[in-house]
mmCIF file with all atom_site columns, C-alpha atoms in Angstrom:
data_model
loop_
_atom_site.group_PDB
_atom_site.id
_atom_site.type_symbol
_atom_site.label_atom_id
_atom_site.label_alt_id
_atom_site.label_comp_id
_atom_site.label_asym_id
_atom_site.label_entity_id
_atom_site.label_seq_id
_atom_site.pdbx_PDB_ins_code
_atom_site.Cartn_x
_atom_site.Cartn_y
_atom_site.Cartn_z
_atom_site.occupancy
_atom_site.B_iso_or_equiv
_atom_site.pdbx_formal_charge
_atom_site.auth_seq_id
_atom_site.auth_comp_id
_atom_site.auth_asym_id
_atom_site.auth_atom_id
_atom_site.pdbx_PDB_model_num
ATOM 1   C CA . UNK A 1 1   ? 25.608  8.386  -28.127 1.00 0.00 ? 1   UNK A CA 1
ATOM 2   C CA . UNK A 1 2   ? 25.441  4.727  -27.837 1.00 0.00 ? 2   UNK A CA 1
ATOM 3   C CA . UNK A 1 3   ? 25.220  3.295  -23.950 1.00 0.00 ? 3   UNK A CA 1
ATOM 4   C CA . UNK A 1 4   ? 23.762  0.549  -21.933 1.00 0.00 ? 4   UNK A CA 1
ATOM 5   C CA . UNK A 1 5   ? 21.571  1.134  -18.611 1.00 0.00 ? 5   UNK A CA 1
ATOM 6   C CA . UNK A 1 6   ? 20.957  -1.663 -16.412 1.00 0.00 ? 6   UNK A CA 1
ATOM 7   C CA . UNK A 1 7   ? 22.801  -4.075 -19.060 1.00 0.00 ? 7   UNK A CA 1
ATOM 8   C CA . UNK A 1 8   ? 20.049  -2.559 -21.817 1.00 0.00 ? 8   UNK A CA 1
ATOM 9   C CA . UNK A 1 9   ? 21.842  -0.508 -25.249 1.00 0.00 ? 9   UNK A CA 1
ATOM 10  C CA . UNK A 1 10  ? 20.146  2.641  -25.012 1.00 0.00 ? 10  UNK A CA 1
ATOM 11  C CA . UNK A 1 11  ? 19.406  2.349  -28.899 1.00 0.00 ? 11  UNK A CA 1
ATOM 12  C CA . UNK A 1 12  ? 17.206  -0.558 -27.940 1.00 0.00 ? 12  UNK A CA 1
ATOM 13  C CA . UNK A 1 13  ? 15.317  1.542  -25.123 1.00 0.00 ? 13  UNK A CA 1
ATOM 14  C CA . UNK A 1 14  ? 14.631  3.861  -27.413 1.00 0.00 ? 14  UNK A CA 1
ATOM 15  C CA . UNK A 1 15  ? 13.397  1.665  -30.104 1.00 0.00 ? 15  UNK A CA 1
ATOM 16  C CA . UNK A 1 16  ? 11.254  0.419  -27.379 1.00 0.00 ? 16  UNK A CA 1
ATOM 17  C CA . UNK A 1 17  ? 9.974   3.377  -26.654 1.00 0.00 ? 17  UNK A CA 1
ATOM 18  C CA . UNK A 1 18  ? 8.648   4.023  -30.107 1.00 0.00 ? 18  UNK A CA 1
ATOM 19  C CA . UNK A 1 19  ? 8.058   0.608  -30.953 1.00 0.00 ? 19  UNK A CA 1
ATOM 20  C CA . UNK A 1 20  ? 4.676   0.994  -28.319 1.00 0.00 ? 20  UNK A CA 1
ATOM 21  C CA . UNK A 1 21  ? 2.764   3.961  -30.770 1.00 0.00 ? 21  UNK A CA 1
ATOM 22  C CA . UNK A 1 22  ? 0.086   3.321  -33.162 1.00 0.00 ? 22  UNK A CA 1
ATOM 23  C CA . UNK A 1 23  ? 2.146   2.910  -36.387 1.00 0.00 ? 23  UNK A CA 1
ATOM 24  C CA . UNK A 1 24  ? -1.503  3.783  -37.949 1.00 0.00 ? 24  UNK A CA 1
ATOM 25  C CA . UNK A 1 25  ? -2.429  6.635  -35.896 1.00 0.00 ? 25  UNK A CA 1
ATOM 26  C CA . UNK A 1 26  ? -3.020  10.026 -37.429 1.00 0.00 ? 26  UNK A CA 1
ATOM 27  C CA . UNK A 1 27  ? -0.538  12.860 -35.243 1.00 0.00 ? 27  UNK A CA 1
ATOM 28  C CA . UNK A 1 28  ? -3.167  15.384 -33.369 1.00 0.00 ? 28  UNK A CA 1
ATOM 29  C CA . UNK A 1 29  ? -1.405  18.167 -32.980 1.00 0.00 ? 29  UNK A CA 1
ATOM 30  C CA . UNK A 1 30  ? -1.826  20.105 -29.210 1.00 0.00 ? 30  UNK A CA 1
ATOM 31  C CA . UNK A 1 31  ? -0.322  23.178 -27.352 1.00 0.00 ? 31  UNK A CA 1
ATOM 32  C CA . UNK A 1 32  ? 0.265   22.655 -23.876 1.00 0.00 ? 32  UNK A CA 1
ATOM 33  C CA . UNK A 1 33  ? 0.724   25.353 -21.324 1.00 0.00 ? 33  UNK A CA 1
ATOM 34  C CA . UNK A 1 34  ? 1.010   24.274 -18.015 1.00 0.00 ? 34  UNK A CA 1
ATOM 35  C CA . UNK A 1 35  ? 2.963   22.867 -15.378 1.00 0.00 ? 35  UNK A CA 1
ATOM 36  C CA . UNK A 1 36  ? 4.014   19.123 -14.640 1.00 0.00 ? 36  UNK A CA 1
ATOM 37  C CA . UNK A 1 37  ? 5.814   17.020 -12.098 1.00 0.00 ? 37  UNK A CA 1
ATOM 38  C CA . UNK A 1 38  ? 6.683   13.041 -11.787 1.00 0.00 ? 38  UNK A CA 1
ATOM 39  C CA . UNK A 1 39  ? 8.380   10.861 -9.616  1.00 0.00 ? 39  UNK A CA 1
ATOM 40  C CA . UNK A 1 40  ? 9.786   7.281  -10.176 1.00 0.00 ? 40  UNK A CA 1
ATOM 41  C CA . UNK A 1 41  ? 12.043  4.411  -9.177  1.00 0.00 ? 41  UNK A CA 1
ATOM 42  C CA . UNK A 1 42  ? 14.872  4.963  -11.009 1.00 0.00 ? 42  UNK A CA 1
ATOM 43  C CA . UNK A 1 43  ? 18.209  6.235  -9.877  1.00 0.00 ? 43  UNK A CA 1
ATOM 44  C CA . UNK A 1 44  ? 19.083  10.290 -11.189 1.00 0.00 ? 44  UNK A CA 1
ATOM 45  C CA . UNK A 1 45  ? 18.329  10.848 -14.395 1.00 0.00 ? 45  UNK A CA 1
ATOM 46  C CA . UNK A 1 46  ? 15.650  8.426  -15.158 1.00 0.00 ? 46  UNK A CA 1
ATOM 47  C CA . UNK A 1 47  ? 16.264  7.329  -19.042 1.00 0.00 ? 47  UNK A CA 1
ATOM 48  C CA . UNK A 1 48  ? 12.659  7.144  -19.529 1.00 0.00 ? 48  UNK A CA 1
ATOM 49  C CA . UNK A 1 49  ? 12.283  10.607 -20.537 1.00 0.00 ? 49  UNK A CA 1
ATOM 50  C CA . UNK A 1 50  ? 15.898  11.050 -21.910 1.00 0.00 ? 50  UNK A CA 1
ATOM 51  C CA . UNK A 1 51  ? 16.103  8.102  -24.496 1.00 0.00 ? 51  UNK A CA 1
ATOM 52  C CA . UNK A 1 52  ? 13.368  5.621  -23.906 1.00 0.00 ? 52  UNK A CA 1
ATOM 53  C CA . UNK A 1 53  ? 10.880  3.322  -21.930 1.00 0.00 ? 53  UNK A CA 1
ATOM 54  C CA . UNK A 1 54  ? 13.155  1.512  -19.319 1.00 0.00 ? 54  UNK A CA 1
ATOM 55  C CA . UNK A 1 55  ? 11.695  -1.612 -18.404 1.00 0.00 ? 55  UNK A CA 1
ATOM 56  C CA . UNK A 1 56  ? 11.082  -1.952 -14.899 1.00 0.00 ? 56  UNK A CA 1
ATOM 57  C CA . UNK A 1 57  ? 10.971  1.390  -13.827 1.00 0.00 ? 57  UNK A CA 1
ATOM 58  C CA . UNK A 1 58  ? 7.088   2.644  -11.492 1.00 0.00 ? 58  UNK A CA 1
ATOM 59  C CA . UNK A 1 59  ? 6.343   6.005  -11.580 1.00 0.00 ? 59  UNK A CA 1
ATOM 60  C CA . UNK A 1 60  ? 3.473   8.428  -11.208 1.00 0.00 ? 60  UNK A CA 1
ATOM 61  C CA . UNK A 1 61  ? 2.546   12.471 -12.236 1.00 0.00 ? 61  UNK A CA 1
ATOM 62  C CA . UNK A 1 62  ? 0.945   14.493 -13.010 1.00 0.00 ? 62  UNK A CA 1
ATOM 63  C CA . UNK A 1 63  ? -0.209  17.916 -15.763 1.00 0.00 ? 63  UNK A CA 1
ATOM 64  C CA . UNK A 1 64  ? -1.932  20.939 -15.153 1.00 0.00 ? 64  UNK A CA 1
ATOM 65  C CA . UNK A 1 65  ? -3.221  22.545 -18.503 1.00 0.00 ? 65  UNK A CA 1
ATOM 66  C CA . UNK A 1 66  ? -3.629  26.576 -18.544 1.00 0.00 ? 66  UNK A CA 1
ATOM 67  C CA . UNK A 1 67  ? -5.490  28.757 -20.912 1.00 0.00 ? 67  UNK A CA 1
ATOM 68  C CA . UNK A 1 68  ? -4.584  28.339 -24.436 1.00 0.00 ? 68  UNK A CA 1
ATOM 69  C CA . UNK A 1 69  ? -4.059  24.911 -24.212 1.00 0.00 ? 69  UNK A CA 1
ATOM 70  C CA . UNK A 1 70  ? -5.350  22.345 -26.835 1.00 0.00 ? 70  UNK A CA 1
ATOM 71  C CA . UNK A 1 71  ? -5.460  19.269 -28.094 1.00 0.00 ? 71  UNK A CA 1
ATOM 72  C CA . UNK A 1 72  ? -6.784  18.809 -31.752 1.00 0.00 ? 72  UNK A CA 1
ATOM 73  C CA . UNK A 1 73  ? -8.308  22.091 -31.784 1.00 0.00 ? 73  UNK A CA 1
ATOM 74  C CA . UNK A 1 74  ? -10.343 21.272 -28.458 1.00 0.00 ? 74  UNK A CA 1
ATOM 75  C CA . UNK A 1 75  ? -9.178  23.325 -25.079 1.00 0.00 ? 75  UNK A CA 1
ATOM 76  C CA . UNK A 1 76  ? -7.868  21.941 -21.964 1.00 0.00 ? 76  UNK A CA 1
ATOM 77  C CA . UNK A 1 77  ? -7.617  24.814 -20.379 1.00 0.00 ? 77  UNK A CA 1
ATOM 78  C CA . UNK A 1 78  ? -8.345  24.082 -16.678 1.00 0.00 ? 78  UNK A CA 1
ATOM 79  C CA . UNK A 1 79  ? -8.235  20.666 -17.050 1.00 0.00 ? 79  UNK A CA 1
ATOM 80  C CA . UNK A 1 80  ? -5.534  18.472 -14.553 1.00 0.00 ? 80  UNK A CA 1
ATOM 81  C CA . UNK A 1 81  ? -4.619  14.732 -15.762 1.00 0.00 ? 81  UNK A CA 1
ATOM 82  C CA . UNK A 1 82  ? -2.183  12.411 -12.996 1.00 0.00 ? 82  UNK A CA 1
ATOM 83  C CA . UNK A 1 83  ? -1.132  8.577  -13.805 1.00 0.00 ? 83  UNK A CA 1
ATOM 84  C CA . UNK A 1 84  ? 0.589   6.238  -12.801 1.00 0.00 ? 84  UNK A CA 1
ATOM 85  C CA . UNK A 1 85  ? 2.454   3.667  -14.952 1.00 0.00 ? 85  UNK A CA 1
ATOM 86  C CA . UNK A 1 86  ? 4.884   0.248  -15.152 1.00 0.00 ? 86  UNK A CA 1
ATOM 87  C CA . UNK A 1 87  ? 6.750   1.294  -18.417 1.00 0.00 ? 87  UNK A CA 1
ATOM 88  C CA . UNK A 1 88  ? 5.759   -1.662 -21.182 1.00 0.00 ? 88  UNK A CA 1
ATOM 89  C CA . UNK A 1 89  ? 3.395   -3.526 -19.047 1.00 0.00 ? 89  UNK A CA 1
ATOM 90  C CA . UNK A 1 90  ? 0.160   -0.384 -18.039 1.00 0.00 ? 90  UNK A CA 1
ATOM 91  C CA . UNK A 1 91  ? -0.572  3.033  -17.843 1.00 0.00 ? 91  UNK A CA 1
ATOM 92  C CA . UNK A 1 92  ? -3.692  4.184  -15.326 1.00 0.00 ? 92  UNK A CA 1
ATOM 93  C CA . UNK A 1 93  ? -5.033  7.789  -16.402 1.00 0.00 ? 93  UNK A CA 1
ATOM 94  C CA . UNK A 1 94  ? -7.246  9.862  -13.977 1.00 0.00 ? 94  UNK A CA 1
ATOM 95  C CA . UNK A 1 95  ? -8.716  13.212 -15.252 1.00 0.00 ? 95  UNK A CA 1
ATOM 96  C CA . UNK A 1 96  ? -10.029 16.249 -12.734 1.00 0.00 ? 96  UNK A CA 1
ATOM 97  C CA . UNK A 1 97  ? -12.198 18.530 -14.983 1.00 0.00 ? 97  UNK A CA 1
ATOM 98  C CA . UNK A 1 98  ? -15.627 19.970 -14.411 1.00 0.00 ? 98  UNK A CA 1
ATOM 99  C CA . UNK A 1 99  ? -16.009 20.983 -18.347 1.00 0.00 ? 99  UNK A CA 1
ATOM 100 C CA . UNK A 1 100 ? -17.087 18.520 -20.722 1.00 0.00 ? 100 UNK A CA 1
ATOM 101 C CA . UNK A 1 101 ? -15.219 19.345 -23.823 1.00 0.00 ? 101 UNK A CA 1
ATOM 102 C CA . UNK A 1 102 ? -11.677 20.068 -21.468 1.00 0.00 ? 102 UNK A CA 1
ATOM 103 C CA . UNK A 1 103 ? -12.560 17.047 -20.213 1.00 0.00 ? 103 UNK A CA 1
ATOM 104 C CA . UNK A 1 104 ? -12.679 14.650 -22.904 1.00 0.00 ? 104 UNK A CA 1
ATOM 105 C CA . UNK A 1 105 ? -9.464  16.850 -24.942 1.00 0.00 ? 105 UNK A CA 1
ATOM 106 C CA . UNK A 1 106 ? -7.439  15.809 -21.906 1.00 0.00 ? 106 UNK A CA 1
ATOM 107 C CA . UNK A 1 107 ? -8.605  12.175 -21.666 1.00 0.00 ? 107 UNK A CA 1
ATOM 108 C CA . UNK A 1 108 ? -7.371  12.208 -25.810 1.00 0.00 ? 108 UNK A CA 1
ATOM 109 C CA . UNK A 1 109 ? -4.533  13.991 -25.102 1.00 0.00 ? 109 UNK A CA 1
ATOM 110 C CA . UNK A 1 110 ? -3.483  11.965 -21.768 1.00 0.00 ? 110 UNK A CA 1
ATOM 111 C CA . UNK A 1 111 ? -4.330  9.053  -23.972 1.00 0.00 ? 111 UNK A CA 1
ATOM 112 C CA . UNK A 1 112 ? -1.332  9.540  -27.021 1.00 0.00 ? 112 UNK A CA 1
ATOM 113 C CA . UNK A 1 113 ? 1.388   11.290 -24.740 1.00 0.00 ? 113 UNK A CA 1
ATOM 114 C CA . UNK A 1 114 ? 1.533   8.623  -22.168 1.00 0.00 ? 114 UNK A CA 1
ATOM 115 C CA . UNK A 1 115 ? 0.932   5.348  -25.314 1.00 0.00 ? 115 UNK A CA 1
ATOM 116 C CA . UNK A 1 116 ? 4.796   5.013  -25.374 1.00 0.00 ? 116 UNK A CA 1
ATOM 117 C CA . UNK A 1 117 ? 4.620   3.867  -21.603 1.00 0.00 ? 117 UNK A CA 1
ATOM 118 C CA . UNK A 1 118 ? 2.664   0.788  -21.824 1.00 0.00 ? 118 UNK A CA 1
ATOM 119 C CA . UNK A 1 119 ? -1.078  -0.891 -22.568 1.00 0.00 ? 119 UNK A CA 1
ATOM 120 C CA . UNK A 1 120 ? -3.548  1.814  -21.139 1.00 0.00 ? 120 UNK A CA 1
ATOM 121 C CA . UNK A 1 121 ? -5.625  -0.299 -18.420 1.00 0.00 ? 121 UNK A CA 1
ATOM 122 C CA . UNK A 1 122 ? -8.071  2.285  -17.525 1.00 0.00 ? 122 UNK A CA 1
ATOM 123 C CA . UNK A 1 123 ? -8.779  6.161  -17.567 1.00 0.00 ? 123 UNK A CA 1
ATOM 124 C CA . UNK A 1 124 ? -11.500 7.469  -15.126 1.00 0.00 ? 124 UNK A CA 1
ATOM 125 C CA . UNK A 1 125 ? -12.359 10.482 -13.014 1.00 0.00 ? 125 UNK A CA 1
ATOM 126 C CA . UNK A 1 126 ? -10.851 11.458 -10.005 1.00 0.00 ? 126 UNK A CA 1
ATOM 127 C CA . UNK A 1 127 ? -9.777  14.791 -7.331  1.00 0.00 ? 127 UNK A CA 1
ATOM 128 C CA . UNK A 1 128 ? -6.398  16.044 -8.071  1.00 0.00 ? 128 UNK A CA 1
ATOM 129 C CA . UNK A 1 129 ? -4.568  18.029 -6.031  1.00 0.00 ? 129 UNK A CA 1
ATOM 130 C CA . UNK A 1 130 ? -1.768  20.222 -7.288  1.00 0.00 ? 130 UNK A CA 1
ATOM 131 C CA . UNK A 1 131 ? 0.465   22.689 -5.563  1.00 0.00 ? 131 UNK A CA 1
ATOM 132 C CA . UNK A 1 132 ? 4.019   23.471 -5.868  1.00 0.00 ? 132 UNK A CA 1
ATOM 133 C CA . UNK A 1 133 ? 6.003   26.954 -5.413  1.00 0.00 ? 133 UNK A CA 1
ATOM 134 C CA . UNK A 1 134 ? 7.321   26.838 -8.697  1.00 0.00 ? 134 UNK A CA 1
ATOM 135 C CA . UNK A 1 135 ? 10.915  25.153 -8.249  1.00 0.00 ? 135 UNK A CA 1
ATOM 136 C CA . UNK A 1 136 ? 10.287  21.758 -7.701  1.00 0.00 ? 136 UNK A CA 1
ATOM 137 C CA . UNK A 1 137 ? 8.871   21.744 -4.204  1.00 0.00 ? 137 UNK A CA 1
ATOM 138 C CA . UNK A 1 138 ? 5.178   19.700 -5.462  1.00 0.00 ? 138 UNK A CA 1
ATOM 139 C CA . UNK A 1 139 ? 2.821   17.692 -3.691  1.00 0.00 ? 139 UNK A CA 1
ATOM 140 C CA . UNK A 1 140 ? 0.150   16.175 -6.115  1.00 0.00 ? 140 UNK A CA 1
ATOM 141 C CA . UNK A 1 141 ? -2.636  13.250 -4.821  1.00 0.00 ? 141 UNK A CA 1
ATOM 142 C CA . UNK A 1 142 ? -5.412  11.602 -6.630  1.00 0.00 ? 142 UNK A CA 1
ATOM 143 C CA . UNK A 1 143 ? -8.475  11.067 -4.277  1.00 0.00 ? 143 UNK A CA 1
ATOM 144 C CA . UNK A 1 144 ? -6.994  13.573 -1.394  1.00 0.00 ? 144 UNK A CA 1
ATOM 145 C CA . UNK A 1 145 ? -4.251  10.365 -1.057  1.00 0.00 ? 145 UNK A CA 1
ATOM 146 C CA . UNK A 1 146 ? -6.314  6.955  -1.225  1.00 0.00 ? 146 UNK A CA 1
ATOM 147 C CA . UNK A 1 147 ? -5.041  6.713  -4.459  1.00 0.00 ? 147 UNK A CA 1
ATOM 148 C CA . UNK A 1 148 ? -1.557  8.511  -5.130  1.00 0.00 ? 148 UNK A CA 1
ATOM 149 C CA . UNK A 1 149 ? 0.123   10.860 -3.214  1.00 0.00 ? 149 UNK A CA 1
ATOM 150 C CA . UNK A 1 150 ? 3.240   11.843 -4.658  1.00 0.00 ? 150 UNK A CA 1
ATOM 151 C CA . UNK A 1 151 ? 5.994   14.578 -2.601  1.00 0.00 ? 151 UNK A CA 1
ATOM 152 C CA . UNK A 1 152 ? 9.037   15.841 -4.204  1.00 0.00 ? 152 UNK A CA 1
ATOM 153 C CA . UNK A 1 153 ? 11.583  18.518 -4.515  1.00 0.00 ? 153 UNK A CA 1
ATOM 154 C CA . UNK A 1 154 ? 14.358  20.186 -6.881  1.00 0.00 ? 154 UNK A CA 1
ATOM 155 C CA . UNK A 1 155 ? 18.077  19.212 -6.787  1.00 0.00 ? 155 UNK A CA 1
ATOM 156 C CA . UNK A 1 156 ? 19.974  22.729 -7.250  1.00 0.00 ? 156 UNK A CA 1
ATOM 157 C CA . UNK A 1 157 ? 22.621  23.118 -9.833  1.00 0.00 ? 157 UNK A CA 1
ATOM 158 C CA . UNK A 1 158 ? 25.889  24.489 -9.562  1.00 0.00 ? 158 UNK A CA 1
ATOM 159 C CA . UNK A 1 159 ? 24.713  27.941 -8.695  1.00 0.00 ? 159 UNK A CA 1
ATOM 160 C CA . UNK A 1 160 ? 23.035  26.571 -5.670  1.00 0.00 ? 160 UNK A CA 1
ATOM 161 C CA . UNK A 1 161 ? 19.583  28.553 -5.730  1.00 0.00 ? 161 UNK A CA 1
ATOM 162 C CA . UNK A 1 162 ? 17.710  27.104 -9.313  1.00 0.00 ? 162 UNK A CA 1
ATOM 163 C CA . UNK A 1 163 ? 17.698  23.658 -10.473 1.00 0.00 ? 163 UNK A CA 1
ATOM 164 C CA . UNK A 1 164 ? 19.313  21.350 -12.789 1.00 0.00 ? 164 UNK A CA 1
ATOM 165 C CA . UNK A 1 165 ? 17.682  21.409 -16.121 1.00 0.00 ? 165 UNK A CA 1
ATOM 166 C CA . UNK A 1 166 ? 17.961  18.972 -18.930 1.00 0.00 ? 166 UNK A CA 1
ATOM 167 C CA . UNK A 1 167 ? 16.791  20.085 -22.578 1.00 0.00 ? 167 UNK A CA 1
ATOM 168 C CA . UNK A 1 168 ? 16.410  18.889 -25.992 1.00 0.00 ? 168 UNK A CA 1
ATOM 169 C CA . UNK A 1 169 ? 14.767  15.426 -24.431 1.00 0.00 ? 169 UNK A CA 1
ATOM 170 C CA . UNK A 1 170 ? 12.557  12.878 -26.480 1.00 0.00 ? 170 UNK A CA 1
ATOM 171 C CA . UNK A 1 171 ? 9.329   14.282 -25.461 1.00 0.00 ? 171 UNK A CA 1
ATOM 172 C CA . UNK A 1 172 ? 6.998   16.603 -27.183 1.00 0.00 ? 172 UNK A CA 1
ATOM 173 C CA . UNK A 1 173 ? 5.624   17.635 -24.240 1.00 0.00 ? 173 UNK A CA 1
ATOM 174 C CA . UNK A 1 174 ? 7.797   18.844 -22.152 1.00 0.00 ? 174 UNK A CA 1
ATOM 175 C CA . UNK A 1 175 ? 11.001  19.065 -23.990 1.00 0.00 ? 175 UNK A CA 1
ATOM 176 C CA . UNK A 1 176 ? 12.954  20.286 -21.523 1.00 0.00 ? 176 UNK A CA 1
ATOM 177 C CA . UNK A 1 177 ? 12.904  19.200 -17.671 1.00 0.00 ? 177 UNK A CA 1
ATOM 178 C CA . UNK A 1 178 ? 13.875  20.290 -14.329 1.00 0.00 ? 178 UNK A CA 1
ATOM 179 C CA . UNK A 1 179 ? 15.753  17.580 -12.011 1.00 0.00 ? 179 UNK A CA 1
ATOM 180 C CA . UNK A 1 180 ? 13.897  16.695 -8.515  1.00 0.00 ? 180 UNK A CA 1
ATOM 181 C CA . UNK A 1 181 ? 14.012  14.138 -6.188  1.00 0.00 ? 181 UNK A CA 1
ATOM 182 C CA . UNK A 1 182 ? 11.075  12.104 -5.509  1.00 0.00 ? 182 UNK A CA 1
ATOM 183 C CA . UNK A 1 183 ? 10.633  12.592 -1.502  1.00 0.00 ? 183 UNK A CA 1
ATOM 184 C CA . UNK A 1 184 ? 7.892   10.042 -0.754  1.00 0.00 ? 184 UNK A CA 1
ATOM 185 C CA . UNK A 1 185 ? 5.025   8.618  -2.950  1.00 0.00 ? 185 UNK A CA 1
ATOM 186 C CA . UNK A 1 186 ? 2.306   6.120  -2.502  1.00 0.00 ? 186 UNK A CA 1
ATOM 187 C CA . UNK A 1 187 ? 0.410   4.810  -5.430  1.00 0.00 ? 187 UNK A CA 1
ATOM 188 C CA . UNK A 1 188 ? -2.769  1.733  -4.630  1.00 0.00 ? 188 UNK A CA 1
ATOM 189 C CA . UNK A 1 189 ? -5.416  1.537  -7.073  1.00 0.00 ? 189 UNK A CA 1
ATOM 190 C CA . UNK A 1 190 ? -6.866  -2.090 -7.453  1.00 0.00 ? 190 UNK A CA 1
ATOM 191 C CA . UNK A 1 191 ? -4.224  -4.524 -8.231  1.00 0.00 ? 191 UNK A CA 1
ATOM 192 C CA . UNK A 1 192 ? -1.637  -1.718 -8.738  1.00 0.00 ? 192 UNK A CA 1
ATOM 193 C CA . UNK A 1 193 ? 0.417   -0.984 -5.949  1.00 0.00 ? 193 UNK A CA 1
ATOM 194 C CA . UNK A 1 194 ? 3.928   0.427  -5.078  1.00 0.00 ? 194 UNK A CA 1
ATOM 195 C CA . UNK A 1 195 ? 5.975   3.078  -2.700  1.00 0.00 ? 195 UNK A CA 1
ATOM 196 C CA . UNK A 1 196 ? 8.436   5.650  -3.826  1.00 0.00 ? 196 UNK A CA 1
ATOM 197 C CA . UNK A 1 197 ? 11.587  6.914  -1.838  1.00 0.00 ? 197 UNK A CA 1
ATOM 198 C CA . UNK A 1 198 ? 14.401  9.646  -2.397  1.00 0.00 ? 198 UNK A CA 1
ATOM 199 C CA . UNK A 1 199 ? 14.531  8.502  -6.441  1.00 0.00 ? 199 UNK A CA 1
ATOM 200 C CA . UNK A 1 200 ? 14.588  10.768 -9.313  1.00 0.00 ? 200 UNK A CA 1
ATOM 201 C CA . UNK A 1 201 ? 11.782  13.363 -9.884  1.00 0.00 ? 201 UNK A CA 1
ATOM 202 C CA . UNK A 1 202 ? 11.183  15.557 -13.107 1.00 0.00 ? 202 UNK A CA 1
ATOM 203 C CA . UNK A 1 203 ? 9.362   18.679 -13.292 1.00 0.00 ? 203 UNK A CA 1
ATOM 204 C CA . UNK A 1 204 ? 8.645   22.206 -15.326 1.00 0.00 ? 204 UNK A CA 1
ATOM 205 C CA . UNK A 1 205 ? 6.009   24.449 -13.471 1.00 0.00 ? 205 UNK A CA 1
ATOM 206 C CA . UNK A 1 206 ? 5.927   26.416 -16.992 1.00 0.00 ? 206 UNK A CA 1
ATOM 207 C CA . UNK A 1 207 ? 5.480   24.632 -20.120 1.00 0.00 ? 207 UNK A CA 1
ATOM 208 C CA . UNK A 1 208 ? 4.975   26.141 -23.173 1.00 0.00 ? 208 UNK A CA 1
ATOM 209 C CA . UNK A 1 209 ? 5.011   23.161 -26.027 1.00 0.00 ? 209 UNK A CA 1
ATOM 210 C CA . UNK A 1 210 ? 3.460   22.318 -29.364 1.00 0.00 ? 210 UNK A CA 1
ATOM 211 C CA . UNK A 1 211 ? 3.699   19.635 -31.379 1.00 0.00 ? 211 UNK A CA 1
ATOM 212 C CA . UNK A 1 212 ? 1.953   16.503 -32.856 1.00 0.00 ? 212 UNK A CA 1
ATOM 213 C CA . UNK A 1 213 ? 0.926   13.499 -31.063 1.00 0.00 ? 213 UNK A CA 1
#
């Protein structure tokens, strides 16, 4: 279906989307299990996820990989990755993994899923905290909050107890999503900066995916 957000076709956010991979890059293919959650600045739904990179959107999350995980035959099981991210102009990785080899399958796998969002500025190490209670209700923070700390909660559908979900999206990942709203979020890491307030959210505390990358 052809539409325009913020005065943009969404054929062209799409494209734009796309138009960010490595036209040369050979697909790794990886299993994710695992829960995620992400907050941003745009208005519900965000379009990122749906149909493409919207410029001018900020936005932050953050993945928790369980056992039987992988990414190009390495495991990530264990592993947690957060970033943060200006769609088209950077993308910040930080990875939370004791094990070497979990480790460095997460950095690569961090590294293709999040190339559509922008040049990747810098991935390093970092303490992630993760809890939710499985609907929506998630509080993640890089650093114990110096760096991100990101709050949000589910938006119920129409049978008022579980939340809106939204399937058959363009992203490997996580091809289907749960709607949230983004309670409160700070993000501050060297010359990035920027505060989220009641905007959309995204979230599936269980992801079961495979695919190439």
């Amino acid at each position: 279906m052809r539409g325009f957000i913020k005065g943009v076709p969404v054929a062209v956010l799409a494209l734009a989307c796309v138009a960010h991979a490595d036209p040369g890059k050979k697909p790794s293919p990886f299993v994710f299990k695992g829960r995620y959650v992400e907050g941003c600045s745009c208005g519900s739904p965000c379009p990122c996820e749906l149909v493409g990179v919207e410029m001018g959107c900020e936005g932050v999350g953050a993945f928790q990989a369980n056992e039987g995980s992988s990414f190009n035959g390495a495991s990530m099981a264990g592993a947690r990755m957060a970033y943060a991210t200006k769609p088209g102009k950077w993308v910040v990785i930080y990875i939370d993994c004791a094990d070497k080899g979990a480790h460095d399958a997460m950095k690569a796998f961090a590294t293709a899923a999040l190339a559509p969002f922008g040049p990747l500025k810098g991935v390093r190490d970092a303490k992630i905290g993760y809890a939710d209670n499985g609907s929506g209700d998630c509080t993640v923070t890089v650093d114990g909050g110096k760096v991100m700390k990101l709050k949000s909660k589910m938006v119920k559908g129409g049978d008022g107890k579980t939340p809106i979900a939204i399937s058959n999206i363009h992203d490997p990942v996580h091809p289907t999503v749960m709607m949230g709203t983004t309670v409160s979020c700070t993000y501050s890491d060297k010359s990035y900066h920027f505060k989220l307030s009641e905007s959309n959210a995204y979230f599936n505390a269980a992801i079961d995916s495979s695919g190439n990358l």
